[in-house]
Amino acid sequence: MADSRSLPGVPAAEKRAEPDPRRWWALVVIALAQLMVVLDMTIVNIALPSAQAELGMSDGNRQWVITAYTLAFGGLLLLGGRITDLVGRKLSFSVGLLGFAAASALGGAATGQAMLFGARALQGVFAALLAPAALSLLATTFTEPRERSRAFGVFGAIVGAGAAIGLLAGGFLTEYLDWRWCLYVNVPIALVAFAGALMVLHDSARRADAHLDVPGALLGCAGMLAIVYGFSEAESRSWGDPLVLALLGGGALLLILFGLWQRRARVPLLPLSVIRDRQRIGAFLTVLCVTIGMFGVFLFLTYYMQRVLGYSPVRTGVAYLPITAGMIVGSTQVAARLLHVVPPRLLIVPGLVVAAGGLAIVAQVGTEPAYASHVLPGMILLGLGMGTAMMTSVSLATGSVAPQDAGAASATFNTAQQVGGSIGTALLNTIAASATTRYATAHAGPGVDRRALAAEATVHGFNVATWWAMGSVLLGALVAGIVVNAPSAPTTATEAPAGDREVTPADRASGPGTG
């Protein structure tokens, strides 16, 4: 047996046997930054009509307020994760916060659509650096299993509820201030988090053998950008459009080449050890399937409440509070308490089945008011199930990973979320639009109230797409049930007590001078 403090490849800052006395303040800082990143994917949704009118955006161009962010975020996450591993988590986290604040201020001050699109893309660039740094800091700050469960419970609640919180905040800011405050609000949040990071976060020194895999970065980022861009264009162009097919096919080819290159790269952008682990693969695939369903449903519910039920932006945001509460309860009171008591798949699978049940209820709404009878109970079930499953998936995705690869594992988890969200938005919107058109054509005729028919067709399209979303969530449950087979939740590489862990060949391989 060897003392864990002498293990090669484990930085000195990560060998402390005693937990960091400021770790709970560190959780506050990390959670605040993650909340900012997650809610920024939805906070501008409700503000979009106001921004479009003021800046003179066309209907065809307005999507870039959303797409510019997700495109840069999803496409650059792997690169951001590896930069985090190479230059240090605290430095990456701090630079990401300041860059995100500057990009948000630029967007809030936008005088034209091009300036706003560029600012949103810059937000995505810095979010791709910030998000993996935040998750890897969390994974290496909390090493005691029970405390780690609680920390990941909070983090999982933030990940799950951030989208709904963004819609709530966007409604209040748009209605009572101005759409620009949906961007300006990030500046004080980022500065507070930056000040907290300087005081309570600490990190290891830069590794002596640090290198950036440039060919891997080019292949991986280009592949991800092409796929995310292809799915974003599919909504407006159609799935059979030559550009869409070229982007999706080219992106897939680039990712295949990326995978082949990673097998021979000296210091790979995505270490194969990260994706060889069965539990992490299960977590990544599960999150991909779940977010495909979730992002589209948030969009449909927003349109349903505003266009069919006539809710204001603020009332729409308030209407999302039950799903936020459900996610917090599922993460902190269910998953966090049971994570080290039962096998992970016994949390993920039932959680996703409950979430699918919530979607089944939501998928039966009509044009008449149905918030209390369908939307509310559906949201509660969706929140509870998603909170339980997402928190457990985060733990699986980042557990038992070598400290020097924590950023890559975190980035892969975030990439699965972003790619799933992009695919889901494009795919479910296309399904909804097709179902709406078919319904309207089939029910048109003399004497039919066109306005009523339009509303019925729109709701029908939303319902059909929500059934598909439910199918995607159930597919995630099936994947978790088959792939995830760990008897207990994973522990980080820093959790082994001194004297209880042998130096393995894998430890030696991850030591300085290799990679």
Coordinates of C-alpha atoms in Angstrom, one line a residue:
M1 CA 0.0 0.0 0.0
A2 CA 1.1 3.5 -0.7
D3 CA 0.3 6.8 1.0
S4 CA -2.1 8.7 -1.3
R5 CA 0.0 11.8 -0.8
S6 CA 2.8 10.1 -2.8
L7 CA 0.7 9.1 -5.8
P8 CA 2.1 10.3 -9.0
G9 CA -0.2 12.4 -11.2
V10 CA -2.1 13.8 -8.2
P11 CA -1.3 17.5 -7.7
A12 CA -0.3 18.6 -4.2
A13 CA -3.4 20.8 -3.8
E14 CA -5.6 17.7 -4.3
K15 CA -3.8 15.4 -1.8
R16 CA -5.1 17.0 1.4
A17 CA -6.7 14.6 3.7
E18 CA -8.6 17.3 5.5
P19 CA -11.6 18.8 3.7
D20 CA -11.4 22.4 2.7
P21 CA -13.1 24.5 5.5
R22 CA -14.4 26.9 3.0
R23 CA -15.9 24.2 0.7
W24 CA -19.5 25.2 1.3
W25 CA -18.8 28.8 0.3
A26 CA -17.0 27.4 -2.8
L27 CA -20.3 25.6 -3.6
V28 CA -22.2 28.9 -3.4
V29 CA -19.7 30.5 -5.9
I30 CA -19.7 27.5 -8.3
A31 CA -23.5 27.2 -8.2
L32 CA -24.0 30.9 -8.8
A33 CA -21.7 30.7 -11.9
Q34 CA -23.5 27.6 -13.2
L35 CA -26.9 29.2 -12.7
M36 CA -25.8 32.1 -14.8
V37 CA -24.7 29.9 -17.6
V38 CA -27.8 27.7 -17.6
L39 CA -30.4 30.4 -17.2
D40 CA -28.8 32.4 -20.0
M41 CA -30.0 29.7 -22.5
T42 CA -33.6 30.7 -21.7
I43 CA -33.7 34.1 -20.1
V44 CA -33.7 35.9 -23.5
N45 CA -36.5 33.7 -24.9
I46 CA -39.3 35.8 -23.4
A47 CA -37.4 39.0 -24.3
L48 CA -36.9 38.0 -27.9
P49 CA -40.1 39.7 -29.3
S50 CA -39.1 43.0 -27.7
A51 CA -35.5 42.8 -28.9
Q52 CA -36.6 41.9 -32.4
A53 CA -38.9 44.9 -32.7
E54 CA -36.3 47.4 -31.3
L55 CA -33.4 46.1 -33.5
G56 CA -35.4 45.4 -36.6
M57 CA -34.6 41.7 -36.8
S58 CA -36.4 39.7 -39.5
D59 CA -38.3 36.5 -38.5
G60 CA -35.6 34.5 -40.3
N61 CA -32.8 36.1 -38.4
R62 CA -34.2 36.3 -34.9
Q63 CA -33.3 32.6 -34.1
W64 CA -29.6 33.7 -34.1
V65 CA -30.1 35.4 -30.7
I66 CA -30.5 31.8 -29.3
T67 CA -28.5 29.8 -31.8
A68 CA -25.3 32.0 -31.7
Y69 CA -25.1 31.2 -28.0
T70 CA -25.8 27.4 -28.2
L71 CA -23.6 27.1 -31.3
A72 CA -20.5 28.5 -29.6
F73 CA -21.2 26.9 -26.3
G74 CA -21.9 23.4 -27.6
G75 CA -19.1 23.5 -30.2
L76 CA -16.3 24.7 -27.9
L77 CA -17.0 22.8 -24.7
L78 CA -14.5 20.0 -25.3
L79 CA -11.8 22.6 -26.0
G80 CA -12.8 24.6 -22.9
G81 CA -12.6 21.4 -20.8
R82 CA -9.1 20.6 -21.9
I83 CA -8.0 24.2 -21.4
T84 CA -9.4 23.9 -17.9
D85 CA -7.2 20.8 -17.3
L86 CA -4.1 22.4 -18.7
V87 CA -4.1 25.9 -17.3
G88 CA -6.0 25.3 -14.0
R89 CA -9.6 25.2 -12.9
K90 CA -9.6 28.4 -10.9
L91 CA -7.9 30.5 -13.6
S92 CA -10.3 29.1 -16.3
F93 CA -13.3 29.7 -14.0
S94 CA -12.2 33.3 -13.3
V95 CA -11.4 34.2 -16.9
G96 CA -14.7 32.6 -18.0
L97 CA -16.6 34.8 -15.5
L98 CA -15.0 38.0 -16.5
G99 CA -15.4 37.2 -20.2
F100 CA -19.0 36.3 -19.8
A101 CA -19.7 39.6 -18.0
A102 CA -18.0 41.6 -20.7
A103 CA -19.9 39.8 -23.5
S104 CA -23.2 40.3 -21.6
A105 CA -22.6 44.0 -21.3
L106 CA -21.8 44.2 -25.0
G107 CA -25.1 42.4 -25.8
G108 CA -27.1 44.6 -23.5
A109 CA -25.7 47.7 -25.3
A110 CA -26.3 46.3 -28.8
T111 CA -27.2 48.9 -31.4
G112 CA -28.0 46.4 -34.1
Q113 CA -28.7 42.8 -34.7
A114 CA -25.1 41.9 -35.8
M115 CA -23.8 43.3 -32.5
L116 CA -26.3 41.3 -30.5
F117 CA -25.5 38.1 -32.4
G118 CA -21.8 38.6 -31.9
A119 CA -22.2 39.3 -28.2
R120 CA -24.3 36.1 -27.8
A121 CA -21.6 34.1 -29.6
L122 CA -19.0 35.6 -27.2
Q123 CA -21.1 34.5 -24.2
G124 CA -21.1 31.0 -25.6
V125 CA -17.3 31.1 -26.0
F126 CA -16.7 32.0 -22.4
A127 CA -19.5 29.7 -21.1
A128 CA -17.6 26.9 -22.8
L129 CA -14.7 27.7 -20.6
L130 CA -16.7 28.4 -17.5
A131 CA -19.0 25.4 -17.4
P132 CA -16.5 22.6 -17.3
A133 CA -14.3 24.5 -14.9
A134 CA -17.3 24.9 -12.5
L135 CA -18.2 21.2 -12.6
S136 CA -14.6 20.0 -12.2
L137 CA -14.1 22.3 -9.3
L138 CA -17.1 20.8 -7.6
A139 CA -15.9 17.3 -8.3
T140 CA -12.5 17.9 -6.7
T141 CA -13.6 20.2 -3.9
F142 CA -16.0 17.7 -2.3
T143 CA -14.4 14.4 -1.6
E144 CA -16.3 13.0 1.4
P145 CA -19.1 10.8 -0.1
R146 CA -22.0 12.1 2.0
E147 CA -21.0 15.8 1.6
R148 CA -20.4 15.2 -2.1
S149 CA -23.9 13.9 -2.5
R150 CA -25.3 17.0 -0.9
A151 CA -23.1 19.3 -3.1
F152 CA -24.1 17.5 -6.3
G153 CA -27.8 17.6 -5.2
V154 CA -27.5 21.4 -5.1
F155 CA -25.7 21.4 -8.4
G156 CA -28.2 19.1 -10.0
A157 CA -31.0 21.3 -8.9
I158 CA -29.3 24.3 -10.5
V159 CA -28.7 22.4 -13.8
G160 CA -32.3 21.1 -13.9
A161 CA -34.1 24.3 -12.7
G162 CA -31.9 26.9 -14.4
A163 CA -34.0 26.9 -17.6
A164 CA -37.2 27.5 -15.7
I165 CA -35.6 30.2 -13.5
G166 CA -34.4 31.9 -16.7
L167 CA -37.9 32.1 -18.1
L168 CA -39.1 33.5 -14.8
A169 CA -36.3 36.1 -14.6
G170 CA -36.8 37.0 -18.3
G171 CA -40.5 37.6 -17.8
F172 CA -39.9 40.0 -14.8
L173 CA -37.0 41.9 -16.4
T174 CA -38.8 42.3 -19.8
E175 CA -42.1 43.4 -18.3
Y176 CA -40.8 45.7 -15.6
L177 CA -37.5 47.0 -16.9
D178 CA -36.3 46.3 -20.5
W179 CA -35.2 43.4 -22.6
R180 CA -31.6 44.6 -22.3
W181 CA -31.6 43.8 -18.6
C182 CA -31.9 40.1 -19.5
L183 CA -28.2 40.5 -20.6
Y184 CA -27.1 43.2 -18.2
V185 CA -28.2 41.1 -15.2
N186 CA -25.3 38.8 -15.8
V187 CA -22.7 41.5 -15.1
P188 CA -23.3 41.8 -11.3
I189 CA -23.8 38.1 -10.9
A190 CA -20.5 37.3 -12.7
L191 CA -18.6 40.0 -10.7
V192 CA -19.9 38.7 -7.3
A193 CA -18.9 35.1 -8.4
F194 CA -15.5 36.3 -9.5
A195 CA -14.9 38.0 -6.1
G196 CA -16.0 34.9 -4.3
A197 CA -13.7 32.7 -6.5
L198 CA -10.7 34.8 -5.6
M199 CA -11.4 34.3 -1.9
V200 CA -12.6 30.7 -1.5
L201 CA -11.5 28.7 -4.5
H202 CA -8.0 27.2 -4.9
D203 CA -6.4 25.1 -7.5
S204 CA -3.3 23.1 -8.3
A205 CA -0.4 24.5 -10.3
R206 CA -0.3 24.0 -14.0
R207 CA 1.0 20.6 -15.0
A208 CA 4.6 20.5 -16.3
D209 CA 3.6 18.3 -19.2
A210 CA 0.7 20.4 -20.3
H211 CA 0.0 20.5 -24.0
L212 CA -2.9 21.4 -26.1
D213 CA -4.0 18.9 -28.8
V214 CA -4.4 21.3 -31.7
P215 CA -5.4 18.8 -34.4
G216 CA -7.9 17.3 -31.9
A217 CA -9.2 20.8 -31.0
L218 CA -9.8 21.6 -34.7
L219 CA -11.5 18.3 -35.6
G220 CA -13.6 18.1 -32.4
C221 CA -14.7 21.7 -32.4
A222 CA -15.4 21.8 -36.2
G223 CA -17.4 18.6 -35.9
M224 CA -19.5 19.8 -33.0
L225 CA -20.0 23.3 -34.6
A226 CA -21.2 21.6 -37.9
I227 CA -23.6 19.3 -36.1
V228 CA -25.1 22.0 -33.8
Y229 CA -25.3 24.4 -36.8
G230 CA -26.9 21.8 -38.9
F231 CA -29.7 21.1 -36.4
S232 CA -30.3 24.8 -35.9
E233 CA -30.7 25.3 -39.6
A234 CA -33.0 22.2 -40.0
E235 CA -35.8 24.1 -38.3
S236 CA -36.0 26.8 -41.0
R237 CA -34.7 25.0 -44.0
S238 CA -36.1 21.4 -43.6
W239 CA -34.2 18.2 -42.9
G240 CA -33.7 17.4 -46.6
D241 CA -32.0 20.7 -47.4
P242 CA -28.6 20.1 -49.0
L243 CA -26.9 22.5 -46.6
V244 CA -28.4 20.7 -43.6
L245 CA -27.4 17.3 -44.9
A246 CA -23.9 18.5 -45.7
L247 CA -23.4 20.0 -42.2
L248 CA -24.7 16.9 -40.4
G249 CA -22.8 14.5 -42.6
G250 CA -19.6 16.6 -42.5
G251 CA -19.9 17.0 -38.7
A252 CA -20.3 13.3 -38.2
L253 CA -17.2 12.6 -40.4
L254 CA -15.1 15.1 -38.5
L255 CA -16.1 13.6 -35.2
I256 CA -15.1 10.1 -36.5
L257 CA -11.7 11.5 -37.5
F258 CA -11.5 13.2 -34.1
G259 CA -12.1 9.9 -32.4
L260 CA -9.4 8.2 -34.5
W261 CA -7.0 11.0 -33.7
Q262 CA -7.6 10.8 -30.0
R263 CA -6.2 7.2 -30.0
R264 CA -2.8 8.4 -31.1
A265 CA -2.6 12.0 -29.7
R266 CA 0.2 12.4 -27.1
V267 CA -2.1 14.5 -24.8
P268 CA -5.6 13.9 -26.2
L269 CA -8.3 16.6 -26.0
L270 CA -10.7 13.9 -24.8
P271 CA -8.8 11.2 -22.9
L272 CA -10.1 7.8 -23.9
S273 CA -10.3 6.9 -20.2
V274 CA -13.1 9.4 -19.8
I275 CA -15.4 7.6 -22.4
R276 CA -14.2 4.0 -21.8
D277 CA -15.9 4.0 -18.4
R278 CA -19.3 2.3 -18.7
Q279 CA -21.0 4.4 -16.0
R280 CA -19.9 7.7 -17.6
I281 CA -21.0 6.6 -21.0
G282 CA -24.4 5.7 -19.5
A283 CA -24.6 9.1 -17.9
F284 CA -23.6 11.0 -21.1
L285 CA -26.1 9.0 -23.3
T286 CA -28.9 9.4 -20.7
V287 CA -28.4 13.2 -20.5
L288 CA -28.3 13.4 -24.3
C289 CA -31.7 11.6 -24.6
V290 CA -33.3 13.6 -21.7
T291 CA -32.3 17.0 -22.9
I292 CA -33.5 16.2 -26.4
G293 CA -37.0 16.0 -24.9
M294 CA -36.7 18.7 -22.3
F295 CA -35.6 21.8 -24.3
G296 CA -38.5 21.5 -26.8
V297 CA -41.1 21.0 -24.0
F298 CA -40.0 24.3 -22.3
L299 CA -40.5 26.1 -25.6
F300 CA -43.9 24.5 -26.2
L301 CA -45.2 25.3 -22.7
T302 CA -44.1 28.9 -23.1
Y303 CA -46.0 29.3 -26.3
Y304 CA -49.0 27.4 -24.9
M305 CA -49.2 29.6 -21.9
Q306 CA -48.7 32.9 -23.7
R307 CA -50.5 32.3 -27.0
V308 CA -53.2 29.9 -26.0
L309 CA -53.9 30.8 -22.4
G310 CA -53.0 34.5 -22.9
Y311 CA -50.5 34.7 -20.0
S312 CA -48.2 37.7 -19.6
P313 CA -44.4 37.2 -19.6
V314 CA -44.4 37.5 -15.8
R315 CA -47.3 35.1 -15.3
T316 CA -45.6 32.6 -17.6
G317 CA -42.5 32.7 -15.5
V318 CA -44.4 32.3 -12.3
A319 CA -46.2 29.3 -13.8
Y320 CA -42.9 27.5 -14.2
L321 CA -42.2 27.7 -10.4
P322 CA -43.6 24.2 -9.7
I323 CA -41.2 22.5 -12.0
T324 CA -38.3 24.4 -10.4
A325 CA -39.5 23.4 -6.9
G326 CA -39.9 19.8 -8.0
M327 CA -36.3 19.7 -9.4
I328 CA -34.9 21.1 -6.2
V329 CA -36.8 18.5 -4.1
G330 CA -35.8 15.7 -6.4
S331 CA -32.1 16.7 -6.4
T332 CA -31.6 17.6 -2.7
Q333 CA -34.2 15.5 -0.9
V334 CA -34.4 12.3 -3.0
A335 CA -31.2 11.8 -5.0
A336 CA -28.8 13.3 -2.5
R337 CA -30.2 11.2 0.4
L338 CA -30.3 7.9 -1.6
L339 CA -27.2 8.2 -3.9
H340 CA -24.9 6.3 -1.6
V341 CA -27.7 3.9 -0.4
V342 CA -29.0 2.4 -3.6
P343 CA -27.5 1.7 -7.0
P344 CA -27.5 4.8 -9.3
R345 CA -29.8 3.3 -11.9
L346 CA -32.5 2.7 -9.2
L347 CA -32.6 6.5 -9.0
I348 CA -32.2 7.4 -12.7
V349 CA -34.7 4.9 -14.2
P350 CA -37.6 5.6 -11.8
G351 CA -36.9 9.3 -12.0
L352 CA -37.1 9.4 -15.7
V353 CA -40.2 7.2 -15.7
V354 CA -41.9 9.7 -13.4
A355 CA -40.7 12.6 -15.6
A356 CA -42.2 10.7 -18.7
G357 CA -45.5 10.4 -16.8
G358 CA -45.5 14.2 -16.3
L359 CA -45.0 14.7 -20.0
A360 CA -47.8 12.3 -20.8
I361 CA -50.2 14.5 -18.7
V362 CA -48.9 17.7 -20.4
A363 CA -49.3 16.1 -23.9
Q364 CA -53.1 16.0 -23.4
V365 CA -53.9 19.7 -23.0
G366 CA -56.4 21.3 -25.3
T367 CA -57.3 24.9 -26.3
E368 CA -59.4 25.4 -23.1
P369 CA -57.5 26.5 -19.9
A370 CA -55.8 23.4 -18.6
Y371 CA -53.1 24.7 -16.3
A372 CA -54.5 23.3 -13.0
S373 CA -55.7 20.0 -14.5
H374 CA -52.8 19.1 -16.8
V375 CA -49.8 21.5 -16.8
L376 CA -49.4 21.9 -13.0
P377 CA -49.4 18.1 -12.1
G378 CA -47.3 17.4 -15.2
M379 CA -44.7 20.0 -14.1
I380 CA -44.5 18.7 -10.6
L381 CA -43.9 15.1 -11.8
L382 CA -41.5 16.3 -14.4
G383 CA -39.5 18.3 -11.9
L384 CA -39.3 15.6 -9.3
G385 CA -38.2 13.0 -11.9
M386 CA -35.7 15.2 -13.7
G387 CA -34.2 16.5 -10.4
T388 CA -33.6 12.9 -9.2
A389 CA -32.2 11.7 -12.5
M390 CA -30.0 14.7 -13.4
M391 CA -28.3 14.9 -10.1
T392 CA -27.4 11.2 -10.2
S393 CA -26.2 11.5 -13.8
V394 CA -23.9 14.4 -12.8
S395 CA -22.3 12.3 -10.1
L396 CA -21.8 9.4 -12.5
A397 CA -20.3 11.6 -15.2
T398 CA -17.7 13.2 -13.0
G399 CA -17.0 10.4 -10.4
S400 CA -13.9 8.3 -10.4
V401 CA -12.2 10.4 -13.0
A402 CA -8.5 11.2 -12.7
P403 CA -8.1 14.7 -11.3
Q404 CA -6.2 15.9 -14.4
D405 CA -9.1 14.8 -16.6
A406 CA -11.9 16.3 -14.5
G407 CA -12.3 19.2 -16.9
A408 CA -12.6 16.9 -19.9
A409 CA -15.2 14.7 -18.2
S410 CA -17.2 17.8 -17.1
A411 CA -17.0 19.3 -20.6
T412 CA -18.3 16.0 -22.1
F413 CA -21.3 16.1 -19.8
N414 CA -22.0 19.7 -20.7
T415 CA -21.6 18.9 -24.4
A416 CA -24.2 16.1 -24.1
Q417 CA -26.6 18.7 -22.6
Q418 CA -26.0 21.3 -25.3
V419 CA -26.1 18.9 -28.2
G420 CA -29.2 17.3 -26.8
G421 CA -30.9 20.7 -26.4
S422 CA -30.0 21.8 -29.9
I423 CA -31.2 18.5 -31.4
G424 CA -34.4 18.5 -29.4
T425 CA -35.3 22.1 -30.2
A426 CA -34.8 21.5 -34.0
L427 CA -36.3 18.0 -34.1
L428 CA -39.4 18.7 -31.9
N429 CA -40.1 22.0 -33.6
T430 CA -40.1 20.3 -36.9
I431 CA -42.4 17.6 -35.6
A432 CA -44.8 20.2 -34.1
A433 CA -44.9 22.3 -37.3
S434 CA -45.6 19.2 -39.5
A435 CA -48.4 18.0 -37.2
T436 CA -49.9 21.4 -37.0
T437 CA -50.0 21.7 -40.8
R438 CA -51.5 18.3 -41.2
Y439 CA -54.2 19.0 -38.7
A440 CA -55.1 22.3 -40.1
T441 CA -55.3 20.9 -43.7
A442 CA -57.4 17.9 -42.6
H443 CA -59.9 20.0 -40.6
A444 CA -60.3 23.0 -42.9
G445 CA -63.5 23.5 -44.8
P446 CA -66.5 25.8 -45.3
G447 CA -67.9 27.4 -42.1
V448 CA -64.9 26.5 -40.0
D449 CA -63.7 29.2 -37.6
R450 CA -60.2 29.9 -38.8
R451 CA -59.0 31.4 -35.6
A452 CA -60.3 28.4 -33.5
L453 CA -58.8 26.0 -36.0
A454 CA -55.4 27.7 -35.9
A455 CA -55.4 27.4 -32.1
E456 CA -56.5 23.7 -32.2
A457 CA -53.9 22.9 -34.8
T458 CA -51.1 24.6 -32.8
V459 CA -52.0 22.8 -29.6
H460 CA -52.3 19.5 -31.5
G461 CA -48.7 20.1 -32.9
F462 CA -47.4 20.8 -29.4
N463 CA -49.1 17.6 -28.1
V464 CA -47.6 15.4 -30.8
A465 CA -44.1 16.8 -30.2
T466 CA -44.5 16.3 -26.4
W467 CA -45.4 12.6 -27.0
W468 CA -42.1 12.4 -28.9
A469 CA -40.3 14.1 -26.1
M470 CA -41.7 11.6 -23.7
G471 CA -40.4 8.8 -25.9
S472 CA -36.9 10.4 -25.8
V473 CA -37.0 10.6 -22.0
L474 CA -38.1 6.9 -21.8
L475 CA -35.2 6.0 -24.2
G476 CA -32.9 7.7 -21.7
A477 CA -34.4 5.5 -18.9
L478 CA -33.9 2.4 -21.1
V479 CA -30.2 3.4 -21.7
A480 CA -29.6 4.0 -18.0
G481 CA -31.2 0.7 -17.1
I482 CA -29.1 -1.3 -19.6
V483 CA -25.7 0.6 -19.5
V484 CA -25.5 1.9 -15.9
N485 CA -24.7 -1.1 -13.6
A486 CA -22.6 0.3 -10.8
P487 CA -23.6 -1.1 -7.4
S488 CA -23.0 2.3 -5.8
A489 CA -22.3 5.9 -6.6
P490 CA -18.7 6.6 -7.8
T491 CA -16.1 8.4 -5.7
T492 CA -13.5 10.8 -6.9
A493 CA -9.9 9.8 -7.2
T494 CA -9.1 12.0 -4.2
E495 CA -11.5 10.2 -1.9
A496 CA -9.3 7.2 -1.1
P497 CA -7.8 7.6 2.5
A498 CA -4.1 7.5 2.9
G499 CA -2.8 4.0 3.0
D500 CA -5.9 2.5 1.5
R501 CA -5.1 2.9 -2.2
E502 CA -2.4 1.1 -4.2
V503 CA -0.4 2.7 -7.0
T504 CA -1.8 1.1 -10.1
P505 CA -0.4 1.1 -13.6
A506 CA -3.1 3.6 -14.5
D507 CA -1.7 5.9 -11.8
R508 CA 1.8 5.6 -13.2
A509 CA 0.5 6.2 -16.7
S510 CA -1.2 9.5 -15.6
G511 CA 1.9 10.8 -13.9
P512 CA 4.1 13.7 -15.1
G513 CA 5.7 13.2 -18.4
T514 CA 3.0 10.9 -19.9
G515 CA -0.3 11.5 -21.5

